[in-house]
Short mmCIF file of C-alpha atoms and ligand atoms in Angstrom, two decimals:
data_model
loop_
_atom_site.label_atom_id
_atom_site.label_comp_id
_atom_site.label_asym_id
_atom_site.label_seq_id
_atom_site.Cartn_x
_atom_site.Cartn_y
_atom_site.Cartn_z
CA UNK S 175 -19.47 -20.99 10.70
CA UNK S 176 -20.73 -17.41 10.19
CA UNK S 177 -22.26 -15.66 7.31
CA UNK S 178 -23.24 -18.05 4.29
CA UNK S 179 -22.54 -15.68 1.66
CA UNK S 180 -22.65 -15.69 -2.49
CA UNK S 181 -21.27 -12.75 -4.33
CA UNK S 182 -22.15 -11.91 -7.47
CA UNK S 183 -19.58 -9.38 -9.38
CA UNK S 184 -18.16 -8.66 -12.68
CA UNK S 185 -14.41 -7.70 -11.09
CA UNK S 186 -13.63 -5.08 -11.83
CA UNK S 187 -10.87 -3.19 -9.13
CA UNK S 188 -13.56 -2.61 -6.11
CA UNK S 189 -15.23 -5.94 -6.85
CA UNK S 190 -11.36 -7.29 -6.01
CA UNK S 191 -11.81 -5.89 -2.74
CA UNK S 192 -15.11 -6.43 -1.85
CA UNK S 193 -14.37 -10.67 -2.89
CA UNK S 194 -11.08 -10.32 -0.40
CA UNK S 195 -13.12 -8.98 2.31
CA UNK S 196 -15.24 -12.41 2.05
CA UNK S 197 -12.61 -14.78 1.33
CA UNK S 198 -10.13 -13.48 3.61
CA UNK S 199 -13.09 -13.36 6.49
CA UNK S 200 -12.83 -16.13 8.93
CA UNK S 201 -16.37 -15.76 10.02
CA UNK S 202 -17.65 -15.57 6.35
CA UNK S 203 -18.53 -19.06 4.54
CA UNK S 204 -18.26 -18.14 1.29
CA UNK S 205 -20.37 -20.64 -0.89
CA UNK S 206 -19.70 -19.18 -3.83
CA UNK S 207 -19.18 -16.53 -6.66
CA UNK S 208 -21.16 -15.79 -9.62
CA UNK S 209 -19.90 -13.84 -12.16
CA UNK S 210 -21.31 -11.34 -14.78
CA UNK S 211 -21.26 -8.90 -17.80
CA UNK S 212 -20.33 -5.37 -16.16
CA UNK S 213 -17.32 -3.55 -16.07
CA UNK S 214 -15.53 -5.52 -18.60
CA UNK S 215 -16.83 -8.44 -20.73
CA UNK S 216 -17.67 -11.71 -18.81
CA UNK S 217 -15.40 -13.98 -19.88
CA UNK S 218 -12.65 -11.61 -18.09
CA UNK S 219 -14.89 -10.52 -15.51
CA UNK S 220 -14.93 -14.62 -14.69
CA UNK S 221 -11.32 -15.20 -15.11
CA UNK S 222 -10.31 -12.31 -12.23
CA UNK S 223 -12.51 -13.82 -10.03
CA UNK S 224 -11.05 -17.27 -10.87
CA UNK S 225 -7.42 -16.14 -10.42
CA UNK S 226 -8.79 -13.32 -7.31
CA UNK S 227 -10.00 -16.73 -5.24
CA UNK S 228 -6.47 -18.23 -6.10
CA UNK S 229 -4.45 -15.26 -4.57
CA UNK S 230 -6.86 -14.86 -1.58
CA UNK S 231 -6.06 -19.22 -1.18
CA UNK S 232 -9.71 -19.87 -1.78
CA UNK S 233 -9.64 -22.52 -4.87
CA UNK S 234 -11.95 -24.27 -2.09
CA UNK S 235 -14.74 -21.58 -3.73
CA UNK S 236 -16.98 -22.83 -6.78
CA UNK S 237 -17.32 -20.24 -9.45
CA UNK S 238 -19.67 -19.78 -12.22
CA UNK S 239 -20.23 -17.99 -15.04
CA UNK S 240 -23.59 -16.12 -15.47
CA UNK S 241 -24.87 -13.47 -18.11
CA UNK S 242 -22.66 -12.08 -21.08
CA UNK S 243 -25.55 -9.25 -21.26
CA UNK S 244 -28.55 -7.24 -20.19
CA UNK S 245 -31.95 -9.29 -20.09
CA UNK S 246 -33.52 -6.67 -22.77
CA UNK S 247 -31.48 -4.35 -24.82
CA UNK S 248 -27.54 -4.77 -25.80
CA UNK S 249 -25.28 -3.09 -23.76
CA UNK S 250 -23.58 0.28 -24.97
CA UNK S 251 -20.41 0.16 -22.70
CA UNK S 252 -18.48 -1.35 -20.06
CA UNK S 253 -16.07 0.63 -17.72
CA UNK S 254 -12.90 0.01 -18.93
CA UNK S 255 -12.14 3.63 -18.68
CA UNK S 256 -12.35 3.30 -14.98
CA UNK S 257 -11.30 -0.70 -14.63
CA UNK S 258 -8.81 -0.70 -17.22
CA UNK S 259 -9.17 -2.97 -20.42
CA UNK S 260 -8.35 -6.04 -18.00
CA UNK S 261 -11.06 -4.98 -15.46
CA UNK S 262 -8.17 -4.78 -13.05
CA UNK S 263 -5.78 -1.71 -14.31
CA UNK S 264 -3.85 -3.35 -16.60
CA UNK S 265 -2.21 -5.82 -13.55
CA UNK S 266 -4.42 -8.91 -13.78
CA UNK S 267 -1.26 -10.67 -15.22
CA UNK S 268 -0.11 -10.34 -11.56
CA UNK S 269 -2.61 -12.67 -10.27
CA UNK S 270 -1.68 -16.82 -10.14
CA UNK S 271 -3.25 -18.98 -12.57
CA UNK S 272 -6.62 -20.42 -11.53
CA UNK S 273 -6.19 -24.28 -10.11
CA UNK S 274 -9.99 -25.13 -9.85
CA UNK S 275 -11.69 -25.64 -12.98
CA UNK S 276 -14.74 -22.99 -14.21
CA UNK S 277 -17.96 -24.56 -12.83
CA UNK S 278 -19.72 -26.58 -15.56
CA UNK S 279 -22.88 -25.12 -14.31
CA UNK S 280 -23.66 -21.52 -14.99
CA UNK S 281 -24.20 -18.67 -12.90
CA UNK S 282 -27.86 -19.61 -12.03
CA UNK S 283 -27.73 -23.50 -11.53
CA UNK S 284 -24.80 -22.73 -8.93
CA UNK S 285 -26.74 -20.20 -7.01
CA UNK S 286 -29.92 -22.30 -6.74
CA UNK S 287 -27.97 -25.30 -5.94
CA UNK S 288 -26.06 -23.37 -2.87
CA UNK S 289 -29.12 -22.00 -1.73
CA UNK S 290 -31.14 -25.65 -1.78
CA UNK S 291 -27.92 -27.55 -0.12
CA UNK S 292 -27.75 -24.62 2.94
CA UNK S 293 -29.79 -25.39 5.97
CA UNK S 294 -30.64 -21.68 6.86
CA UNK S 295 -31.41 -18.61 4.22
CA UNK S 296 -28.40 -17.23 2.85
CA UNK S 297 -27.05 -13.93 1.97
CA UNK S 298 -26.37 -12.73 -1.69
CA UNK S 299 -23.76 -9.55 -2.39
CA UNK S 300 -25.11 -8.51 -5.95
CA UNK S 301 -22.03 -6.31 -6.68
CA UNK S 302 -22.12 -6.04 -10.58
CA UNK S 303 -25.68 -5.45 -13.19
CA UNK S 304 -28.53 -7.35 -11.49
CA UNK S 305 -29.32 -9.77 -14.91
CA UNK S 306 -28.15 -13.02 -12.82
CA UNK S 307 -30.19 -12.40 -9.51
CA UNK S 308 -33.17 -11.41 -11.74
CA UNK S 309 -32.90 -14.65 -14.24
CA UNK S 310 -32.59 -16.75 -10.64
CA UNK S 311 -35.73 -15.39 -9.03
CA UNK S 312 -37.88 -15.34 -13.22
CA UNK S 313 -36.76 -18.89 -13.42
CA UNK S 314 -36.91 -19.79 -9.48
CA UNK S 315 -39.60 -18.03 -7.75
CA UNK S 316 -38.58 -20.54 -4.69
CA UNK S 317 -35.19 -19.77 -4.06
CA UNK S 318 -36.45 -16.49 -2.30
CA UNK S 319 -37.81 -18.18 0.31
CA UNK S 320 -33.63 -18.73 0.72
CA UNK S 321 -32.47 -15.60 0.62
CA UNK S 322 -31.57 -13.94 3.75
CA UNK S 323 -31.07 -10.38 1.51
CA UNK S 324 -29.66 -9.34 -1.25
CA UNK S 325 -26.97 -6.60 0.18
CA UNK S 326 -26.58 -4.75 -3.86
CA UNK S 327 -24.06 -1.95 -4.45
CA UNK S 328 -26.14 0.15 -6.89
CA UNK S 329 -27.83 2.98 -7.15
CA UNK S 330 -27.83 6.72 -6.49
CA UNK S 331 -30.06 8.74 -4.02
CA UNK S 332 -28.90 11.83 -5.36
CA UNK S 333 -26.44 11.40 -8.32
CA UNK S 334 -25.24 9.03 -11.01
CA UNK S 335 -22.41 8.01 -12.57
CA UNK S 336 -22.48 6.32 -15.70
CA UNK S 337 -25.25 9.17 -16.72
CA UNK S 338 -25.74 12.50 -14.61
CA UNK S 339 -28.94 10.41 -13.13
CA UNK S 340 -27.94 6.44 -13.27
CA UNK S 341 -25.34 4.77 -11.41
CA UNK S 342 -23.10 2.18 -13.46
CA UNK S 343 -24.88 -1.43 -11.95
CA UNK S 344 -28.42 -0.29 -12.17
CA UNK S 345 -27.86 1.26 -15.98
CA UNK S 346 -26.00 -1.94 -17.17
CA UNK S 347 -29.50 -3.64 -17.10
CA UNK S 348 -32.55 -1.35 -15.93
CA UNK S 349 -34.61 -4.09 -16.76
CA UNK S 350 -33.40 -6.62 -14.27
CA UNK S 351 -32.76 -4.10 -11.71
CA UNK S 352 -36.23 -3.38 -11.75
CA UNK S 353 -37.64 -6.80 -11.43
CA UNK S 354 -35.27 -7.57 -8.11
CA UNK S 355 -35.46 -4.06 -6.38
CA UNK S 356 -39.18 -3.31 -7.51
CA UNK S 357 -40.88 -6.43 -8.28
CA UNK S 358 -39.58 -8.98 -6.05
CA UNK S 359 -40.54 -9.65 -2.51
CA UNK S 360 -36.72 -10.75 -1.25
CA UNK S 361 -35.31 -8.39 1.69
CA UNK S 362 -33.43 -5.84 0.19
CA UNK S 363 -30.11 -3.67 1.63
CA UNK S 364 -28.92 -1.28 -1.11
CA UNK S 365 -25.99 0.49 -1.19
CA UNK S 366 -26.14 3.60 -3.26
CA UNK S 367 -23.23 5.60 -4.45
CA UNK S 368 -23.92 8.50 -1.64
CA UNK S 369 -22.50 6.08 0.90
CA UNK S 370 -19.86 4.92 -0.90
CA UNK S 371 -18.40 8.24 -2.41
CA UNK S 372 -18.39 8.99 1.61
CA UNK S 373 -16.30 5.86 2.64
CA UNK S 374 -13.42 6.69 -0.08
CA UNK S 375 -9.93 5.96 1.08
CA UNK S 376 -7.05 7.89 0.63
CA UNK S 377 -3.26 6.86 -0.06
CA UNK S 378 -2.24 5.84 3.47
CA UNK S 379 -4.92 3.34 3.77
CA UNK S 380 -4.23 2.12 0.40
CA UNK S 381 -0.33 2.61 1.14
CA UNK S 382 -0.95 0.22 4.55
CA UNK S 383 -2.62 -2.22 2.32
CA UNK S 384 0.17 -2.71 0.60
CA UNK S 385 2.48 -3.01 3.19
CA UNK S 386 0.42 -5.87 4.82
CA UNK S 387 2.08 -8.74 2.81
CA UNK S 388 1.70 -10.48 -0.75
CA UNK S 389 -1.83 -10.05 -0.94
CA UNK S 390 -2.19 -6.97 0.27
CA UNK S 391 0.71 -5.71 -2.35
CA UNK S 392 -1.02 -7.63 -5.30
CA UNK S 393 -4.16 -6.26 -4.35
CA UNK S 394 -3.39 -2.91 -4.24
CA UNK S 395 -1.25 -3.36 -7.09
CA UNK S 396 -4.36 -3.68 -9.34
CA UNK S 397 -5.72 -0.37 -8.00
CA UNK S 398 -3.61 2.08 -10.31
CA UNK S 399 -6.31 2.78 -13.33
CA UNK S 400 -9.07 2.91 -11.36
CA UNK S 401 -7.43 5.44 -8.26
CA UNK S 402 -6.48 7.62 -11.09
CA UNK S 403 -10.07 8.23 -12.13
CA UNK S 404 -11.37 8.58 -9.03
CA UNK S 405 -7.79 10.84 -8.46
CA UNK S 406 -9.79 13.11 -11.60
CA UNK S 407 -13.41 12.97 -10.13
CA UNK S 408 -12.00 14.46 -6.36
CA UNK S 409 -9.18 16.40 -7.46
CA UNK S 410 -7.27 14.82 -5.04
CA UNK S 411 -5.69 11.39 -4.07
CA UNK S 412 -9.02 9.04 -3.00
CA UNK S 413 -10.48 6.24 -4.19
CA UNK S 414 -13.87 4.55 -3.65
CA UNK S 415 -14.11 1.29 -2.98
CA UNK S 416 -18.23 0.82 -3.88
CA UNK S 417 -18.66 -3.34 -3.44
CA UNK S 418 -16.66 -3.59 -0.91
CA UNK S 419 -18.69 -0.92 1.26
CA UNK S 420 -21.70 -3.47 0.29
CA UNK S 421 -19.29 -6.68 0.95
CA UNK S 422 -19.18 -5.36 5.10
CA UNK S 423 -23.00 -4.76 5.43
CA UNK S 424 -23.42 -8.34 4.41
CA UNK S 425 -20.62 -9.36 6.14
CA UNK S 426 -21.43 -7.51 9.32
CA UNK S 427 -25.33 -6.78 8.93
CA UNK S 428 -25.67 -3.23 11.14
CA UNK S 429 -22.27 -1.97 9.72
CA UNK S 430 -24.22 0.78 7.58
CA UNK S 431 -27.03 2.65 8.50
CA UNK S 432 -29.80 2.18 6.83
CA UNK S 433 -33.60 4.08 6.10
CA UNK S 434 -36.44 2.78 4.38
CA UNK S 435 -37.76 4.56 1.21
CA UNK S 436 -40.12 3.38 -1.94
CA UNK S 437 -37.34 2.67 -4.36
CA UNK S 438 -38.44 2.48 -8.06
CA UNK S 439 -36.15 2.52 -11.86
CA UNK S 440 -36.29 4.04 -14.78
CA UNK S 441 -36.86 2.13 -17.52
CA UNK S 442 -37.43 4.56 -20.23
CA UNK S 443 -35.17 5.25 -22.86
CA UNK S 444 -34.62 9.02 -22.40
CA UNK S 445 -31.92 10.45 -20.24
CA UNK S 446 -33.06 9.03 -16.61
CA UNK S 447 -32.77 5.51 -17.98
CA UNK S 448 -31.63 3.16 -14.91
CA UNK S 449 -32.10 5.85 -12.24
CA UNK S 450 -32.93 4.28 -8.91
CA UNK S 451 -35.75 6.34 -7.64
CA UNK S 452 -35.04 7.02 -3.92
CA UNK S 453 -38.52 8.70 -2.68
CA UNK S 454 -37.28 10.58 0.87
CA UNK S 455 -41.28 12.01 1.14
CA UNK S 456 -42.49 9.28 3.21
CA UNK S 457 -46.40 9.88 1.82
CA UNK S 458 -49.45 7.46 2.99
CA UNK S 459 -50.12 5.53 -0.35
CA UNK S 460 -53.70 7.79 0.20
CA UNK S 461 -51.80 11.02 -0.41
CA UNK S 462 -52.99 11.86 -3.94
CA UNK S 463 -48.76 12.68 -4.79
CA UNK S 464 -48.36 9.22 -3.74
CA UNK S 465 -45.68 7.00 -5.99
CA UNK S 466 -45.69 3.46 -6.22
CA UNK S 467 -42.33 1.78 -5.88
CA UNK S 468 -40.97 -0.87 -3.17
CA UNK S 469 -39.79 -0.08 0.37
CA UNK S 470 -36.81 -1.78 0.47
CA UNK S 471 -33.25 -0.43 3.11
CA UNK S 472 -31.09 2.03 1.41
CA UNK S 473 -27.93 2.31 3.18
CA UNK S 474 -27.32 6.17 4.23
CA UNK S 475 -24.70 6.37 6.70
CA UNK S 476 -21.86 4.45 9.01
CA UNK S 477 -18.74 5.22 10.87
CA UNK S 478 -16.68 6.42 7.24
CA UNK S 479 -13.60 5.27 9.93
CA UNK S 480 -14.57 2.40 11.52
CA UNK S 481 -15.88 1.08 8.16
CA UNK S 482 -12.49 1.65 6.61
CA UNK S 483 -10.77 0.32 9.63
CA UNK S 484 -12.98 -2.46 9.30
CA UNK S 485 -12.69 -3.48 5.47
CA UNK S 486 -8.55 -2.83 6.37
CA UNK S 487 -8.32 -4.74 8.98
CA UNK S 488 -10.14 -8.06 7.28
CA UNK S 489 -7.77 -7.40 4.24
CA UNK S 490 -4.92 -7.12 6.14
CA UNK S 491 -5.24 -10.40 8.16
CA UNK S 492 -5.11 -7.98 11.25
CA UNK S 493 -8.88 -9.46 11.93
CA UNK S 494 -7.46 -13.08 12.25
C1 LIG V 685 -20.25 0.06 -9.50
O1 LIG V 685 -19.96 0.02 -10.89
C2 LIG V 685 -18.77 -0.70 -11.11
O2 LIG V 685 -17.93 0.00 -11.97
C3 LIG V 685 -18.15 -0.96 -9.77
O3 LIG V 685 -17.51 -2.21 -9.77
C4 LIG V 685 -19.31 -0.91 -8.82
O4 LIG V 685 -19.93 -2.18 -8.71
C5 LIG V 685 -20.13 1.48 -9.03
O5 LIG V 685 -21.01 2.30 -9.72
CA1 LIG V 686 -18.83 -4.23 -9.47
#
């Protein structure tokens, strides 16, 4: 029945989209959704998914809570700047109630349960700080064998944003990043914020969004925080929609471009801390500049229009 897919978010207004792109896919089985510390705390970051899966008619979809913080060292901030201080500009009272009951398992159990019950590997959209995936794989070394990838939003190949040099997922938890992009043997698709920042969409996409129907409306009815900062960081009227961008690779593997480069992260504690290190030189591991690091896919181009027509057209039931 199509992609066997878990996504694991901390919703947050792009995380909204990138979890109706699943649930709203026909030829997506959605397994479940994990959720996580990230852009606000977790016990609203698990509540909008909750009451997201509701609106999108998907109560049929377990969720679980995972980690209220980094593996290592405390967190210093969320993103309710961007988010709002709901995670969902201020409009997560618009969303229905939850009907189906918080998963007495956490974040973990439910993942390596879904992946033991499926009878092929499945695919994982990391989509908030990587502290679940990397307490699965410490405390499961088996349930790689599983995983089909791990499609993550994070990263930057040549910017940041939470810091001039660290994007917002991979500086939540440096730690855990490191131990699934670096350390870890599971297939790897990341999404930096180059490609992202490219696929932004502007006010008529947005505007026919909301003129789709109820969910579309609601949907893009929880966009008004976030579009405004992304409204400051342009200049002009866009907005980026990062985890959903990661949402259609694993949705539609091929959808984004990809290269392979060594990837490594920053762990320090000085400015560069949770900078994914993208190395474009392509040196033998002989050349005596060599750097150690992973190869894993970053995701460097797509169609910008056909990926926005794409993402559109599952949201707006236009796919069905
Ligand atoms: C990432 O950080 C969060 O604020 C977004 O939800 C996205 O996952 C972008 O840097
Ligand atoms: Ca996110």
């Amino acid at each position: 029945m199509g992609t066997k897919l878990i996504i694991d978010t901390d919703p947050g207004v792009d995380d909204a989209l990138a979890i109706a792109l699943a649930a709203l896919s026909p030829d997506v089985d959605l397994l479940g959704v994990t959720s996580v510390f990230g852009n606000v705390p977790l016990d609203r970051t698990t509540s909008n998914a909750r009451r997201l899966l509701e609106l999108f008619g998907r109560a049929d979809v377990p969720v679980a809570a995972g980690a209220a913080r980094p593996l290592v060292y405390s967190k210093p901030r969320d993103a309710k700047e961007v988010h709002g201080g709901d995670g969902l500009s201020g409009h997560s009272y618009t969303l229905p109630e939850a009907t189906r009951p918080l998963e007495e398992r956490d974040a973990v159990r439910l993942m390596l349960d879904l992946l033991e019950a499926a009878d092929e590997p499945v695919t994982i959209a990391p989509i908030g700080p990587l502290t679940n995936i990397a307490a699965l794989l410490a405390a499961h070394p088996g349930a790689a064998a599983k995983i089909a990838r791990l499609v993550i939003m994070g990263g930057g190949v040549t910017f940041g944003n939470s810091t001039t040099a660290a994007e917002f997922n991979i500086w939540s938890d440096p730690e855990s990043a490191r131990r699934v992009l670096v350390e870890e043997d599971v297939p790897v698709v990341l999404v930096p914020l180059d490609l992202t920042h490219r696929c932004a969409v502007d006010a008529d996409w947005l505007a026919k969004l909301a003129a789709s129907g109820p969910i579309g409306a609601t949907l893009e009815g929880l966009t008004s925080t976030y579009r405004q900062h992304y409204t400051r960081v342009f200049g002009e009227d866009r907005m980026v929609m990062h985890d959903a961008v990661a949402v259609a690779e694993a949705i539609s593997p091929g959808i984004l471009h990809t290269e392979t480069y060594r990837v490594d992260v920053d762990c320090g504690l000085g400015p560069a801390r949770g900078q994914t290190l993208v190395d474009r030189r392509r040196l033998g591991e002989d050349d005596p500049q060599f750097s150690p690091g992973r190869p894993i896919e970053v995701a460097m181009d797509t169609d910008l229009d056909g990926l926005r027509g794409f993402v559109l057209d599952r949201l707006t039931g236009a796919a069905r």
